């Protein structure tokens, strides 16, 4: 990225046991002006919304709430296609990608997708818009509550959610 986009800046939100090693690698590669380690942040949403691209390179993931938050902030995403990210990063009707998706552990692949995402402004806007629409349709509060109620009704052996709800409201 330093060769193709000399002004790039990566901001890392979060804290973990590898911080010292990351700081050393940043110094070793002369990236002090390009990488900021913020540490833990109770509300990273402002950073997510201000980003040109949200990057989530992980080897395993459940349902990624931070990626859904990026979608709802209309921030384009580059993410690993693992675990629950497979669902979050693809359109539920068409299976089309909702961002740049990679499946390998190769840093060069991630760097290439980052370069693509930063250089393809129209595609970035399209992904952001489609991901936002998908997140609103699939992960809005009412839909999630309805799905939880349906799941509990099924687990309890009720034929409909109304019976479960009427019993809950009667109590």
PDB file of C-alpha atoms in Angstrom:
ATOM      1  CA  UNK A   1       0.000   0.000   0.000  1.00  0.00           C
ATOM      2  CA  UNK A   2       2.879   2.338   0.758  1.00  0.00           C
ATOM      3  CA  UNK A   3       3.941   2.161  -2.917  1.00  0.00           C
ATOM      4  CA  UNK A   4       0.501   2.599  -4.497  1.00  0.00           C
ATOM      5  CA  UNK A   5      -1.168   4.857  -1.898  1.00  0.00           C
ATOM      6  CA  UNK A   6       1.622   6.706  -0.051  1.00  0.00           C
ATOM      7  CA  UNK A   7      -0.820   8.667   2.147  1.00  0.00           C
ATOM      8  CA  UNK A   8      -2.698   5.631   3.491  1.00  0.00           C
ATOM      9  CA  UNK A   9      -3.428   5.375   7.193  1.00  0.00           C
ATOM     10  CA  UNK A  10      -4.662   2.308   9.030  1.00  0.00           C
ATOM     11  CA  UNK A  11      -6.362   2.835  12.379  1.00  0.00           C
ATOM     12  CA  UNK A  12      -6.616  -0.253  14.595  1.00  0.00           C
ATOM     13  CA  UNK A  13      -9.292  -0.225  17.303  1.00  0.00           C
ATOM     14  CA  UNK A  14      -8.899  -2.852  19.974  1.00  0.00           C
ATOM     15  CA  UNK A  15      -6.392  -4.179  22.435  1.00  0.00           C
ATOM     16  CA  UNK A  16      -4.732  -7.518  22.839  1.00  0.00           C
ATOM     17  CA  UNK A  17      -1.670  -9.450  23.893  1.00  0.00           C
ATOM     18  CA  UNK A  18       0.116  -8.859  20.548  1.00  0.00           C
ATOM     19  CA  UNK A  19       0.263  -5.067  20.892  1.00  0.00           C
ATOM     20  CA  UNK A  20       3.988  -5.006  21.694  1.00  0.00           C
ATOM     21  CA  UNK A  21       4.771  -7.206  18.708  1.00  0.00           C
ATOM     22  CA  UNK A  22       2.610  -5.003  16.457  1.00  0.00           C
ATOM     23  CA  UNK A  23       4.346  -1.852  17.694  1.00  0.00           C
ATOM     24  CA  UNK A  24       7.724  -3.464  16.950  1.00  0.00           C
ATOM     25  CA  UNK A  25       6.637  -4.482  13.435  1.00  0.00           C
ATOM     26  CA  UNK A  26       5.342  -0.971  12.771  1.00  0.00           C
ATOM     27  CA  UNK A  27       8.754   0.464  13.756  1.00  0.00           C
ATOM     28  CA  UNK A  28      10.697  -2.216  11.859  1.00  0.00           C
ATOM     29  CA  UNK A  29       8.831  -1.471   8.619  1.00  0.00           C
ATOM     30  CA  UNK A  30       8.839   2.313   9.085  1.00  0.00           C
ATOM     31  CA  UNK A  31       5.040   2.549   9.280  1.00  0.00           C
ATOM     32  CA  UNK A  32       4.759   4.944  12.233  1.00  0.00           C
ATOM     33  CA  UNK A  33       3.080   7.555   9.980  1.00  0.00           C
ATOM     34  CA  UNK A  34       0.704   4.979   8.471  1.00  0.00           C
ATOM     35  CA  UNK A  35      -0.579   2.821  11.349  1.00  0.00           C
ATOM     36  CA  UNK A  36      -2.252   4.014  14.562  1.00  0.00           C
ATOM     37  CA  UNK A  37      -3.028   1.593  17.371  1.00  0.00           C
ATOM     38  CA  UNK A  38      -5.871   3.199  19.321  1.00  0.00           C
ATOM     39  CA  UNK A  39      -6.328   0.501  21.922  1.00  0.00           C
ATOM     40  CA  UNK A  40      -9.719  -0.338  23.386  1.00  0.00           C
ATOM     41  CA  UNK A  41     -12.552   2.055  22.522  1.00  0.00           C
ATOM     42  CA  UNK A  42     -16.002   1.727  24.114  1.00  0.00           C
ATOM     43  CA  UNK A  43     -17.622   3.216  21.009  1.00  0.00           C
ATOM     44  CA  UNK A  44     -15.648   2.670  17.792  1.00  0.00           C
ATOM     45  CA  UNK A  45     -18.659   3.666  15.646  1.00  0.00           C
ATOM     46  CA  UNK A  46     -17.265   7.145  14.920  1.00  0.00           C
ATOM     47  CA  UNK A  47     -14.048   5.583  13.603  1.00  0.00           C
ATOM     48  CA  UNK A  48     -16.030   3.083  11.519  1.00  0.00           C
ATOM     49  CA  UNK A  49     -18.248   5.787  10.000  1.00  0.00           C
ATOM     50  CA  UNK A  50     -15.252   8.025   9.203  1.00  0.00           C
ATOM     51  CA  UNK A  51     -13.326   5.249   7.439  1.00  0.00           C
ATOM     52  CA  UNK A  52     -12.973   4.979   3.684  1.00  0.00           C
ATOM     53  CA  UNK A  53     -12.987   1.193   4.169  1.00  0.00           C
ATOM     54  CA  UNK A  54     -13.588  -1.035   7.196  1.00  0.00           C
ATOM     55  CA  UNK A  55     -11.260  -4.048   7.277  1.00  0.00           C
ATOM     56  CA  UNK A  56     -12.050  -7.216   9.215  1.00  0.00           C
ATOM     57  CA  UNK A  57      -9.312  -9.806   8.570  1.00  0.00           C
ATOM     58  CA  UNK A  58     -10.018 -12.687  10.901  1.00  0.00           C
ATOM     59  CA  UNK A  59      -9.463 -16.427  10.870  1.00  0.00           C
ATOM     60  CA  UNK A  60     -12.674 -17.210  12.756  1.00  0.00           C
ATOM     61  CA  UNK A  61     -15.820 -15.246  13.521  1.00  0.00           C
ATOM     62  CA  UNK A  62     -19.337 -15.792  14.746  1.00  0.00           C
ATOM     63  CA  UNK A  63     -21.957 -13.278  13.727  1.00  0.00           C
ATOM     64  CA  UNK A  64     -19.819 -10.153  13.409  1.00  0.00           C
ATOM     65  CA  UNK A  65     -21.717  -7.287  15.015  1.00  0.00           C
ATOM     66  CA  UNK A  66     -18.924  -4.845  14.211  1.00  0.00           C
ATOM     67  CA  UNK A  67     -19.198  -5.720  10.505  1.00  0.00           C
ATOM     68  CA  UNK A  68     -22.973  -5.232  10.642  1.00  0.00           C
ATOM     69  CA  UNK A  69     -22.324  -1.869  12.339  1.00  0.00           C
ATOM     70  CA  UNK A  70     -20.007  -0.935   9.448  1.00  0.00           C
ATOM     71  CA  UNK A  71     -22.736  -1.901   6.966  1.00  0.00           C
ATOM     72  CA  UNK A  72     -25.275   0.225   8.831  1.00  0.00           C
ATOM     73  CA  UNK A  73     -22.793   3.128   8.790  1.00  0.00           C
ATOM     74  CA  UNK A  74     -22.548   2.784   4.964  1.00  0.00           C
ATOM     75  CA  UNK A  75     -18.844   2.029   5.237  1.00  0.00           C
ATOM     76  CA  UNK A  76     -17.484  -0.311   2.548  1.00  0.00           C
ATOM     77  CA  UNK A  77     -15.928  -3.510   3.902  1.00  0.00           C
ATOM     78  CA  UNK A  78     -12.990  -5.796   3.169  1.00  0.00           C
ATOM     79  CA  UNK A  79     -13.407  -8.980   5.220  1.00  0.00           C
ATOM     80  CA  UNK A  80     -12.441 -12.612   5.544  1.00  0.00           C
ATOM     81  CA  UNK A  81     -15.052 -15.090   4.392  1.00  0.00           C
ATOM     82  CA  UNK A  82     -15.128 -17.204   7.549  1.00  0.00           C
ATOM     83  CA  UNK A  83     -17.818 -18.261  10.024  1.00  0.00           C
ATOM     84  CA  UNK A  84     -20.726 -15.847  10.303  1.00  0.00           C
ATOM     85  CA  UNK A  85     -19.035 -13.352   7.970  1.00  0.00           C
ATOM     86  CA  UNK A  86     -20.091 -15.618   5.092  1.00  0.00           C
ATOM     87  CA  UNK A  87     -23.708 -14.657   5.850  1.00  0.00           C
ATOM     88  CA  UNK A  88     -23.072 -11.006   6.676  1.00  0.00           C
ATOM     89  CA  UNK A  89     -20.907 -10.327   3.607  1.00  0.00           C
ATOM     90  CA  UNK A  90     -23.277 -11.774   1.003  1.00  0.00           C
ATOM     91  CA  UNK A  91     -26.754 -10.770  -0.151  1.00  0.00           C
ATOM     92  CA  UNK A  92     -29.261 -13.241   1.309  1.00  0.00           C
ATOM     93  CA  UNK A  93     -31.326 -13.353  -1.927  1.00  0.00           C
ATOM     94  CA  UNK A  94     -28.604 -13.438  -4.597  1.00  0.00           C
ATOM     95  CA  UNK A  95     -25.425 -14.464  -2.704  1.00  0.00           C
ATOM     96  CA  UNK A  96     -23.664 -11.526  -4.375  1.00  0.00           C
ATOM     97  CA  UNK A  97     -20.823 -10.091  -2.281  1.00  0.00           C
ATOM     98  CA  UNK A  98     -21.575  -6.976  -0.241  1.00  0.00           C
ATOM     99  CA  UNK A  99     -17.919  -5.962  -0.098  1.00  0.00           C
ATOM    100  CA  UNK A 100     -14.481  -7.260  -0.901  1.00  0.00           C
ATOM    101  CA  UNK A 101     -14.120 -10.794   0.450  1.00  0.00           C
ATOM    102  CA  UNK A 102     -10.966 -12.858   0.788  1.00  0.00           C
ATOM    103  CA  UNK A 103     -10.459 -16.395   1.968  1.00  0.00           C
ATOM    104  CA  UNK A 104      -6.726 -16.762   2.323  1.00  0.00           C
ATOM    105  CA  UNK A 105      -4.191 -16.010   5.031  1.00  0.00           C
ATOM    106  CA  UNK A 106      -1.968 -14.200   2.533  1.00  0.00           C
ATOM    107  CA  UNK A 107      -1.224 -10.570   3.460  1.00  0.00           C
ATOM    108  CA  UNK A 108      -0.585  -9.825  -0.237  1.00  0.00           C
ATOM    109  CA  UNK A 109      -4.207 -10.803  -1.046  1.00  0.00           C
ATOM    110  CA  UNK A 110      -5.512  -8.481   1.651  1.00  0.00           C
ATOM    111  CA  UNK A 111      -3.254  -5.644   0.451  1.00  0.00           C
ATOM    112  CA  UNK A 112      -4.482  -6.141  -3.125  1.00  0.00           C
ATOM    113  CA  UNK A 113      -8.129  -5.972  -2.033  1.00  0.00           C
ATOM    114  CA  UNK A 114      -7.441  -2.897   0.080  1.00  0.00           C
ATOM    115  CA  UNK A 115      -5.843  -1.211  -2.920  1.00  0.00           C
ATOM    116  CA  UNK A 116      -8.847  -2.170  -5.081  1.00  0.00           C
ATOM    117  CA  UNK A 117     -11.328  -0.936  -2.501  1.00  0.00           C
ATOM    118  CA  UNK A 118      -9.583   2.417  -2.155  1.00  0.00           C
ATOM    119  CA  UNK A 119      -9.177   2.964  -5.901  1.00  0.00           C
ATOM    120  CA  UNK A 120     -12.657   1.880  -7.057  1.00  0.00           C
ATOM    121  CA  UNK A 121     -14.819   4.714  -5.744  1.00  0.00           C
ATOM    122  CA  UNK A 122     -18.001   3.780  -7.670  1.00  0.00           C
ATOM    123  CA  UNK A 123     -17.771   0.135  -6.615  1.00  0.00           C
ATOM    124  CA  UNK A 124     -17.107   1.226  -3.018  1.00  0.00           C
ATOM    125  CA  UNK A 125     -20.293   3.308  -3.043  1.00  0.00           C
ATOM    126  CA  UNK A 126     -22.315   0.467  -4.586  1.00  0.00           C
ATOM    127  CA  UNK A 127     -21.058  -2.045  -2.009  1.00  0.00           C
ATOM    128  CA  UNK A 128     -21.753   0.406   0.829  1.00  0.00           C
ATOM    129  CA  UNK A 129     -25.313   1.082  -0.366  1.00  0.00           C
ATOM    130  CA  UNK A 130     -26.144  -2.604  -0.977  1.00  0.00           C
ATOM    131  CA  UNK A 131     -24.584  -3.697   2.335  1.00  0.00           C
ATOM    132  CA  UNK A 132     -26.549  -1.010   4.193  1.00  0.00           C
ATOM    133  CA  UNK A 133     -29.826  -2.127   2.581  1.00  0.00           C
ATOM    134  CA  UNK A 134     -29.054  -5.763   3.371  1.00  0.00           C
ATOM    135  CA  UNK A 135     -28.159  -5.017   7.003  1.00  0.00           C
ATOM    136  CA  UNK A 136     -31.312  -2.954   7.538  1.00  0.00           C
ATOM    137  CA  UNK A 137     -33.469  -5.696   5.999  1.00  0.00           C
ATOM    138  CA  UNK A 138     -31.819  -8.595   7.848  1.00  0.00           C
ATOM    139  CA  UNK A 139     -30.592  -7.196  11.141  1.00  0.00           C
ATOM    140  CA  UNK A 140     -33.035  -4.494  12.198  1.00  0.00           C
ATOM    141  CA  UNK A 141     -34.279  -4.706  15.778  1.00  0.00           C
ATOM    142  CA  UNK A 142     -37.865  -5.760  15.009  1.00  0.00           C
ATOM    143  CA  UNK A 143     -36.798  -8.542  12.674  1.00  0.00           C
ATOM    144  CA  UNK A 144     -34.281  -9.852  15.197  1.00  0.00           C
ATOM    145  CA  UNK A 145     -36.872  -9.811  18.005  1.00  0.00           C
ATOM    146  CA  UNK A 146     -39.378 -11.612  15.748  1.00  0.00           C
ATOM    147  CA  UNK A 147     -36.781 -14.258  14.884  1.00  0.00           C
ATOM    148  CA  UNK A 148     -35.883 -14.794  18.559  1.00  0.00           C
ATOM    149  CA  UNK A 149     -39.561 -15.169  19.477  1.00  0.00           C
ATOM    150  CA  UNK A 150     -40.076 -17.659  16.635  1.00  0.00           C
ATOM    151  CA  UNK A 151     -37.003 -19.613  17.724  1.00  0.00           C
ATOM    152  CA  UNK A 152     -38.168 -19.771  21.360  1.00  0.00           C
ATOM    153  CA  UNK A 153     -41.671 -20.783  20.273  1.00  0.00           C
ATOM    154  CA  UNK A 154     -40.193 -23.608  18.208  1.00  0.00           C
ATOM    155  CA  UNK A 155     -37.865 -24.708  21.010  1.00  0.00           C
ATOM    156  CA  UNK A 156     -40.777 -24.770  23.469  1.00  0.00           C
ATOM    157  CA  UNK A 157     -42.933 -26.747  21.061  1.00  0.00           C
ATOM    158  CA  UNK A 158     -45.499 -24.023  20.314  1.00  0.00           C
ATOM    159  CA  UNK A 159     -47.074 -24.108  16.877  1.00  0.00           C
ATOM    160  CA  UNK A 160     -47.158 -20.306  16.671  1.00  0.00           C
ATOM    161  CA  UNK A 161     -45.478 -17.318  18.254  1.00  0.00           C
ATOM    162  CA  UNK A 162     -48.885 -15.905  19.301  1.00  0.00           C
ATOM    163  CA  UNK A 163     -49.388 -18.658  21.869  1.00  0.00           C
ATOM    164  CA  UNK A 164     -45.950 -18.012  23.370  1.00  0.00           C
ATOM    165  CA  UNK A 165     -46.558 -14.244  23.443  1.00  0.00           C
ATOM    166  CA  UNK A 166     -50.065 -14.560  24.893  1.00  0.00           C
ATOM    167  CA  UNK A 167     -48.693 -16.755  27.673  1.00  0.00           C
ATOM    168  CA  UNK A 168     -45.859 -14.261  28.327  1.00  0.00           C
ATOM    169  CA  UNK A 169     -48.210 -11.259  28.414  1.00  0.00           C
ATOM    170  CA  UNK A 170     -50.645 -13.090  30.700  1.00  0.00           C
ATOM    171  CA  UNK A 171     -47.919 -13.617  33.308  1.00  0.00           C
TER     172      UNK A 171
END
